[in-house]
Amino acid sequence: MFDYHVHSKISADSKMEMKDACQTAIENGVKEIAFTEHIDYFYPNCELVFDFEYHEYEKSIREVEELFKGQLTVLKAVEIGIHPYSNKQSKEFTDRHFFDFILGSVHIVDDLDLHNGDYFKNKNVDEAIKLYFETINRYVKDYKDFNVLSHFTLIKRYLHFVNSHWKEVKWEKYFDVIEDTFKSLIGSSRGIEVNMSGYRYRLDCALPELPFLKLYRHLGGEIITVGTDAHSKHFVGKYLNTGYKLLDEAGFKYVTTFKEKKPDFHSIKEMI
Ligand SMILES: [Zn+2]
Ligand SMILES: [Zn+2]
């Protein structure tokens, strides 16, 4: 198994030691781990600074590579927060430093944070979801310097701010703009992620869920990674199997890994 979304203490919102993450990964049958640390240069109303010193990161990676040699492949990766105000600076960062894999994420919509609820003030459920998908659509067309779009449908985590739950939403309503987003990603050799954090947030679903995965597959999407988005060792490697089963159900034969930003494909059947 491959955990393609993990945050060590290099990320501002995690305290996890890389070696603890690696140890848990091995215990849970993970063969490859990608430390996707946060770079999010535009993050309003937040005390955390989502930036890191690359050389410190590289040093930590080297240490765990040495420690777990022959047991675990460790990838240099990053989770870039996409936003028009910071895209130039983000691109400079990823151009300047070596990464095997780049996740692109949208955490800020309408210049407001989804996570602290600011985004949901003065919006109803439909407005919030519609603008979320439209914004991602625009952002992935404007900014292409990443391999895989992370946690599509992240908004599901925060619908309690508008007194709703993802199970109450008719997601098909937004499929036109979603289809266009997927086409744009596919057309530029980028992919999507199956993010298993929904299970941690008691949503009991992956981000995104089966209908979205089927649509992506139907449109010809092949590049797809699975990651836990673990910020603590309890979640490293968890639910990856559920993710692979979802992929299988959606009609995928392969899960994607990366090396030097080049995709490689592994049979799912061997892992479920
Ligand atoms: Zn994220
Ligand atoms: Zn993340």
mmCIF file of C-alpha atoms and ligand atoms in Angstrom:
data_model
loop_
_atom_site.group_PDB
_atom_site.id
_atom_site.type_symbol
_atom_site.label_atom_id
_atom_site.label_comp_id
_atom_site.label_asym_id
_atom_site.label_seq_id
_atom_site.Cartn_x
_atom_site.Cartn_y
_atom_site.Cartn_z
ATOM 1 C CA MET A 1 0.000 0.000 0.000
ATOM 2 C CA PHE A 2 1.018 3.592 -0.593
ATOM 3 C CA ASP A 3 0.113 6.452 1.744
ATOM 4 C CA TYR A 4 0.344 9.504 -0.478
ATOM 5 C CA HIS A 5 -0.747 12.211 1.955
ATOM 6 C CA VAL A 6 0.962 12.500 5.346
ATOM 7 C CA HIS A 7 1.921 15.568 7.450
ATOM 8 C CA SER A 8 4.861 15.421 9.842
ATOM 9 C CA LYS A 9 5.770 18.197 12.285
ATOM 10 C CA ILE A 10 7.349 20.056 9.357
ATOM 11 C CA SER A 11 3.731 21.094 8.657
ATOM 12 C CA ALA A 12 2.460 23.887 10.910
ATOM 13 C CA ASP A 13 -0.609 21.890 11.969
ATOM 14 C CA SER A 14 1.102 18.606 12.873
ATOM 15 C CA LYS A 15 3.298 17.447 15.752
ATOM 16 C CA MET A 16 4.080 14.030 14.308
ATOM 17 C CA GLU A 17 7.695 12.894 14.123
ATOM 18 C CA MET A 18 8.597 11.484 10.715
ATOM 19 C CA LYS A 19 10.057 8.372 12.294
ATOM 20 C CA ASP A 20 6.786 7.652 14.165
ATOM 21 C CA ALA A 21 4.860 8.053 10.911
ATOM 22 C CA CYS A 22 7.243 5.653 9.157
ATOM 23 C CA GLN A 23 7.091 3.109 11.964
ATOM 24 C CA THR A 24 3.262 3.085 11.898
ATOM 25 C CA ALA A 25 3.258 2.965 8.116
ATOM 26 C CA ILE A 26 5.397 -0.194 8.148
ATOM 27 C CA GLU A 27 3.225 -1.776 10.856
ATOM 28 C CA ASN A 28 0.166 -1.104 8.703
ATOM 29 C CA GLY A 29 1.637 -2.635 5.555
ATOM 30 C CA VAL A 30 2.558 0.610 3.775
ATOM 31 C CA LYS A 31 5.451 0.242 1.333
ATOM 32 C CA GLU A 32 5.696 3.871 0.265
ATOM 33 C CA ILE A 33 4.967 7.090 2.159
ATOM 34 C CA ALA A 34 4.825 10.650 0.824
ATOM 35 C CA PHE A 35 5.393 13.481 3.307
ATOM 36 C CA THR A 36 3.150 16.142 1.793
ATOM 37 C CA GLU A 37 3.977 19.110 4.013
ATOM 38 C CA HIS A 38 1.877 22.273 3.841
ATOM 39 C CA ILE A 39 2.766 25.333 1.805
ATOM 40 C CA ASP A 40 -0.181 27.729 1.985
ATOM 41 C CA TYR A 41 0.996 31.307 1.597
ATOM 42 C CA PHE A 42 -2.450 32.893 1.645
ATOM 43 C CA TYR A 43 -4.314 31.784 4.738
ATOM 44 C CA PRO A 44 -6.417 34.575 6.273
ATOM 45 C CA ASN A 45 -7.381 34.706 9.961
ATOM 46 C CA CYS A 46 -5.024 31.966 11.002
ATOM 47 C CA GLU A 47 -2.130 32.084 13.449
ATOM 48 C CA LEU A 48 -0.351 29.141 11.862
ATOM 49 C CA VAL A 49 2.237 29.781 9.163
ATOM 50 C CA PHE A 50 2.004 27.159 6.448
ATOM 51 C CA ASP A 51 5.550 27.382 5.216
ATOM 52 C CA PHE A 52 8.671 25.346 5.835
ATOM 53 C CA GLU A 53 12.397 25.390 5.459
ATOM 54 C CA TYR A 54 13.254 22.965 2.657
ATOM 55 C CA HIS A 55 16.704 22.053 3.945
ATOM 56 C CA GLU A 56 15.322 21.087 7.337
ATOM 57 C CA TYR A 57 12.697 18.978 5.552
ATOM 58 C CA GLU A 58 15.275 17.307 3.339
ATOM 59 C CA LYS A 59 17.429 16.503 6.361
ATOM 60 C CA SER A 60 14.494 14.842 8.160
ATOM 61 C CA ILE A 61 13.672 12.827 5.049
ATOM 62 C CA ARG A 62 17.260 11.670 4.765
ATOM 63 C CA GLU A 63 17.225 10.501 8.387
ATOM 64 C CA VAL A 64 14.122 8.331 7.978
ATOM 65 C CA GLU A 65 15.300 7.033 4.616
ATOM 66 C CA GLU A 66 18.414 5.770 6.360
ATOM 67 C CA LEU A 67 16.519 4.451 9.386
ATOM 68 C CA PHE A 68 13.958 2.463 7.379
ATOM 69 C CA LYS A 69 16.091 1.466 4.412
ATOM 70 C CA GLY A 70 14.764 -1.648 2.664
ATOM 71 C CA GLN A 71 11.452 -1.434 4.538
ATOM 72 C CA LEU A 72 9.873 1.764 3.314
ATOM 73 C CA THR A 73 10.243 4.129 0.372
ATOM 74 C CA VAL A 74 10.025 7.765 1.494
ATOM 75 C CA LEU A 75 8.980 10.441 -0.957
ATOM 76 C CA LYS A 76 9.635 14.148 -0.910
ATOM 77 C CA ALA A 77 6.308 15.808 -1.477
ATOM 78 C CA VAL A 78 4.362 18.959 -0.724
ATOM 79 C CA GLU A 79 0.746 20.076 -0.429
ATOM 80 C CA ILE A 80 0.407 23.448 -2.121
ATOM 81 C CA GLY A 81 -2.552 25.625 -1.205
ATOM 82 C CA ILE A 82 -3.795 27.029 -4.509
ATOM 83 C CA HIS A 83 -4.835 30.682 -4.449
ATOM 84 C CA PRO A 84 -4.370 33.459 -7.025
ATOM 85 C CA TYR A 85 -2.615 35.674 -4.427
ATOM 86 C CA SER A 86 0.073 33.104 -3.708
ATOM 87 C CA ASN A 87 0.428 30.959 -6.847
ATOM 88 C CA LYS A 88 3.517 32.757 -8.103
ATOM 89 C CA GLN A 89 5.329 32.326 -4.791
ATOM 90 C CA SER A 90 4.232 28.669 -4.567
ATOM 91 C CA LYS A 91 5.510 27.918 -8.035
ATOM 92 C CA GLU A 92 8.842 29.527 -7.202
ATOM 93 C CA PHE A 93 9.104 27.251 -4.161
ATOM 94 C CA THR A 94 8.375 24.028 -6.051
ATOM 95 C CA ASP A 95 10.581 25.059 -8.991
ATOM 96 C CA ARG A 96 13.483 25.787 -6.674
ATOM 97 C CA HIS A 97 13.337 22.545 -4.671
ATOM 98 C CA PHE A 98 13.172 18.889 -5.571
ATOM 99 C CA PHE A 99 9.907 17.030 -5.053
ATOM 100 C CA ASP A 100 8.751 13.596 -6.208
ATOM 101 C CA PHE A 101 5.135 14.571 -5.952
ATOM 102 C CA ILE A 102 3.013 17.725 -5.582
ATOM 103 C CA LEU A 103 -0.516 17.828 -4.224
ATOM 104 C CA GLY A 104 -2.638 20.839 -5.136
ATOM 105 C CA SER A 105 -5.259 21.814 -2.566
ATOM 106 C CA VAL A 106 -7.971 24.398 -2.203
ATOM 107 C CA HIS A 107 -8.486 25.355 1.443
ATOM 108 C CA ILE A 108 -9.464 28.989 0.881
ATOM 109 C CA VAL A 109 -12.521 29.869 -1.220
ATOM 110 C CA ASP A 110 -13.952 33.361 -1.780
ATOM 111 C CA ASP A 111 -10.780 34.487 0.081
ATOM 112 C CA LEU A 112 -12.181 32.851 3.226
ATOM 113 C CA ASP A 113 -11.258 29.798 5.269
ATOM 114 C CA LEU A 114 -13.478 26.722 5.012
ATOM 115 C CA HIS A 115 -11.961 25.248 8.143
ATOM 116 C CA ASN A 116 -12.845 28.022 10.634
ATOM 117 C CA GLY A 117 -16.302 28.597 9.157
ATOM 118 C CA ASP A 118 -15.660 32.145 7.820
ATOM 119 C CA TYR A 119 -16.499 30.983 4.305
ATOM 120 C CA PHE A 120 -19.992 29.902 5.300
ATOM 121 C CA LYS A 121 -21.130 33.201 6.816
ATOM 122 C CA ASN A 122 -23.918 34.749 4.701
ATOM 123 C CA LYS A 123 -24.195 31.735 2.397
ATOM 124 C CA ASN A 124 -26.796 29.004 2.226
ATOM 125 C CA VAL A 125 -25.838 25.380 1.545
ATOM 126 C CA ASP A 126 -26.392 25.600 -2.212
ATOM 127 C CA GLU A 127 -24.466 28.878 -2.583
ATOM 128 C CA ALA A 128 -21.583 27.541 -0.518
ATOM 129 C CA ILE A 129 -21.261 24.308 -2.498
ATOM 130 C CA LYS A 130 -21.785 25.918 -5.904
ATOM 131 C CA LEU A 131 -19.109 28.560 -5.304
ATOM 132 C CA TYR A 132 -16.756 25.921 -3.903
ATOM 133 C CA PHE A 133 -16.891 23.846 -7.103
ATOM 134 C CA GLU A 134 -16.775 26.888 -9.398
ATOM 135 C CA THR A 135 -13.737 28.242 -7.592
ATOM 136 C CA ILE A 136 -11.841 24.949 -7.822
ATOM 137 C CA ASN A 137 -12.710 24.801 -11.504
ATOM 138 C CA ARG A 138 -11.171 28.214 -12.068
ATOM 139 C CA TYR A 139 -8.153 27.556 -9.836
ATOM 140 C CA VAL A 140 -7.093 24.287 -11.492
ATOM 141 C CA LYS A 141 -7.229 25.973 -14.892
ATOM 142 C CA ASP A 142 -5.136 28.915 -13.669
ATOM 143 C CA TYR A 143 -2.560 26.924 -11.727
ATOM 144 C CA LYS A 144 -1.131 23.734 -13.143
ATOM 145 C CA ASP A 145 2.032 23.135 -11.135
ATOM 146 C CA PHE A 146 0.877 20.087 -9.255
ATOM 147 C CA ASN A 147 0.380 16.387 -9.988
ATOM 148 C CA VAL A 148 -2.779 15.555 -8.122
ATOM 149 C CA LEU A 149 -5.736 17.599 -6.849
ATOM 150 C CA SER A 150 -6.146 16.810 -3.185
ATOM 151 C CA HIS A 151 -9.347 16.113 -1.213
ATOM 152 C CA PHE A 152 -11.874 17.185 -3.831
ATOM 153 C CA THR A 153 -15.206 17.717 -1.956
ATOM 154 C CA LEU A 154 -13.321 18.818 1.167
ATOM 155 C CA ILE A 155 -16.357 21.058 1.819
ATOM 156 C CA LYS A 156 -18.151 17.946 3.119
ATOM 157 C CA ARG A 157 -16.113 18.232 6.310
ATOM 158 C CA TYR A 158 -17.543 21.654 7.093
ATOM 159 C CA LEU A 159 -21.224 21.563 6.138
ATOM 160 C CA HIS A 160 -22.163 21.649 9.826
ATOM 161 C CA PHE A 161 -21.461 25.401 9.571
ATOM 162 C CA VAL A 162 -24.608 25.645 7.418
ATOM 163 C CA ASN A 163 -26.496 23.060 9.476
ATOM 164 C CA SER A 164 -26.255 20.421 6.815
ATOM 165 C CA HIS A 165 -24.643 17.044 6.178
ATOM 166 C CA TRP A 166 -23.183 15.672 2.970
ATOM 167 C CA LYS A 167 -25.784 12.917 2.839
ATOM 168 C CA GLU A 168 -28.528 15.574 2.485
ATOM 169 C CA VAL A 169 -26.913 17.176 -0.584
ATOM 170 C CA LYS A 170 -27.846 16.332 -4.187
ATOM 171 C CA TRP A 171 -24.287 16.369 -5.540
ATOM 172 C CA GLU A 172 -25.344 15.529 -9.128
ATOM 173 C CA LYS A 173 -26.599 19.116 -9.348
ATOM 174 C CA TYR A 174 -22.989 20.269 -9.575
ATOM 175 C CA PHE A 175 -21.725 17.603 -11.952
ATOM 176 C CA ASP A 176 -21.474 19.918 -14.991
ATOM 177 C CA VAL A 177 -18.781 22.090 -13.444
ATOM 178 C CA ILE A 178 -17.175 19.043 -11.809
ATOM 179 C CA GLU A 179 -17.017 17.291 -15.171
ATOM 180 C CA ASP A 180 -15.314 20.331 -16.651
ATOM 181 C CA THR A 181 -12.821 20.360 -13.763
ATOM 182 C CA PHE A 182 -11.989 16.682 -14.260
ATOM 183 C CA LYS A 183 -11.567 17.202 -18.016
ATOM 184 C CA SER A 184 -9.143 20.026 -17.373
ATOM 185 C CA LEU A 185 -7.093 17.846 -14.991
ATOM 186 C CA ILE A 186 -7.116 14.841 -17.326
ATOM 187 C CA GLY A 187 -6.194 16.991 -20.323
ATOM 188 C CA SER A 188 -3.074 18.251 -18.578
ATOM 189 C CA SER A 189 -1.896 14.874 -17.188
ATOM 190 C CA ARG A 190 -2.912 15.679 -13.656
ATOM 191 C CA GLY A 191 -4.971 13.476 -11.398
ATOM 192 C CA ILE A 192 -7.115 13.382 -8.315
ATOM 193 C CA GLU A 193 -6.746 11.894 -4.877
ATOM 194 C CA VAL A 194 -8.950 9.627 -2.806
ATOM 195 C CA ASN A 195 -8.509 11.238 0.595
ATOM 196 C CA MET A 196 -9.455 9.008 3.510
ATOM 197 C CA SER A 197 -9.720 11.778 6.129
ATOM 198 C CA GLY A 198 -13.532 11.643 5.918
ATOM 199 C CA TYR A 199 -13.371 8.562 8.102
ATOM 200 C CA ARG A 200 -11.416 10.449 10.716
ATOM 201 C CA TYR A 201 -13.945 13.280 10.693
ATOM 202 C CA ARG A 202 -16.791 10.785 11.250
ATOM 203 C CA LEU A 203 -18.250 11.549 7.833
ATOM 204 C CA ASP A 204 -17.978 7.888 6.946
ATOM 205 C CA CYS A 205 -16.913 8.656 3.385
ATOM 206 C CA ALA A 206 -13.859 9.271 1.259
ATOM 207 C CA LEU A 207 -13.162 12.654 -0.360
ATOM 208 C CA PRO A 208 -14.440 12.277 -3.013
ATOM 209 C CA GLU A 209 -16.945 9.439 -2.887
ATOM 210 C CA LEU A 210 -17.889 6.777 -5.450
ATOM 211 C CA PRO A 211 -20.111 8.826 -7.841
ATOM 212 C CA PHE A 212 -17.294 11.357 -8.330
ATOM 213 C CA LEU A 213 -14.736 8.593 -8.850
ATOM 214 C CA LYS A 214 -16.992 6.928 -11.405
ATOM 215 C CA LEU A 215 -17.375 10.215 -13.262
ATOM 216 C CA TYR A 216 -13.617 10.797 -13.287
ATOM 217 C CA ARG A 217 -13.051 7.240 -14.558
ATOM 218 C CA HIS A 218 -15.809 7.597 -17.161
ATOM 219 C CA LEU A 219 -14.090 10.719 -18.512
ATOM 220 C CA GLY A 220 -10.854 8.764 -18.948
ATOM 221 C CA GLY A 221 -9.146 9.684 -15.674
ATOM 222 C CA GLU A 222 -6.335 7.299 -14.786
ATOM 223 C CA ILE A 223 -4.021 9.206 -12.472
ATOM 224 C CA ILE A 224 -5.314 8.644 -8.962
ATOM 225 C CA THR A 225 -3.557 8.408 -5.600
ATOM 226 C CA VAL A 226 -4.868 7.355 -2.191
ATOM 227 C CA GLY A 227 -3.797 9.098 1.015
ATOM 228 C CA THR A 228 -4.806 9.316 4.647
ATOM 229 C CA ASP A 229 -3.986 13.020 5.216
ATOM 230 C CA ALA A 230 -2.717 11.810 8.609
ATOM 231 C CA HIS A 231 -1.546 14.507 11.024
ATOM 232 C CA SER A 232 -0.932 12.007 13.823
ATOM 233 C CA LYS A 233 0.512 8.514 13.848
ATOM 234 C CA HIS A 234 -2.852 6.930 14.678
ATOM 235 C CA PHE A 235 -4.032 7.533 11.128
ATOM 236 C CA VAL A 236 -0.994 6.713 8.996
ATOM 237 C CA GLY A 237 -1.916 3.874 6.640
ATOM 238 C CA LYS A 238 -5.508 3.675 7.945
ATOM 239 C CA TYR A 239 -8.424 3.068 5.574
ATOM 240 C CA LEU A 240 -6.138 2.854 2.523
ATOM 241 C CA ASN A 241 -7.678 -0.513 1.817
ATOM 242 C CA THR A 242 -11.137 1.052 1.823
ATOM 243 C CA GLY A 243 -9.806 3.541 -0.725
ATOM 244 C CA TYR A 244 -8.503 0.786 -3.009
ATOM 245 C CA LYS A 245 -11.840 -1.035 -2.792
ATOM 246 C CA LEU A 246 -13.602 2.178 -3.816
ATOM 247 C CA LEU A 247 -11.278 2.526 -6.801
ATOM 248 C CA ASP A 248 -11.975 -1.057 -7.803
ATOM 249 C CA GLU A 249 -15.711 -0.433 -7.527
ATOM 250 C CA ALA A 250 -15.391 2.701 -9.661
ATOM 251 C CA GLY A 251 -13.702 0.678 -12.427
ATOM 252 C CA PHE A 252 -10.037 1.577 -11.874
ATOM 253 C CA LYS A 253 -7.474 -1.159 -12.425
ATOM 254 C CA TYR A 254 -4.479 0.782 -11.123
ATOM 255 C CA VAL A 255 -3.503 3.158 -8.350
ATOM 256 C CA THR A 256 -0.820 5.747 -9.114
ATOM 257 C CA THR A 257 2.491 6.429 -7.408
ATOM 258 C CA PHE A 258 5.077 9.052 -8.374
ATOM 259 C CA LYS A 259 8.816 9.332 -8.643
ATOM 260 C CA GLU A 260 10.404 12.606 -9.761
ATOM 261 C CA LYS A 261 6.869 13.759 -10.662
ATOM 262 C CA LYS A 262 6.423 10.872 -13.117
ATOM 263 C CA PRO A 263 3.449 8.566 -12.589
ATOM 264 C CA ASP A 264 3.698 4.816 -12.188
ATOM 265 C CA PHE A 265 0.751 2.423 -12.038
ATOM 266 C CA HIS A 266 0.154 -0.511 -9.680
ATOM 267 C CA SER A 267 -2.535 -3.154 -9.906
ATOM 268 C CA ILE A 268 -5.240 -2.631 -7.285
ATOM 269 C CA LYS A 269 -6.288 -6.288 -7.342
ATOM 270 C CA GLU A 270 -3.018 -7.235 -5.659
ATOM 271 C CA MET A 271 -3.777 -4.974 -2.732
ATOM 272 C CA ILE A 272 -7.415 -5.685 -1.893
HETATM 273 ZN ZN ZN B 1 -5.467 19.884 2.639
HETATM 274 ZN ZN ZN B 2 -3.150 17.566 3.915
#
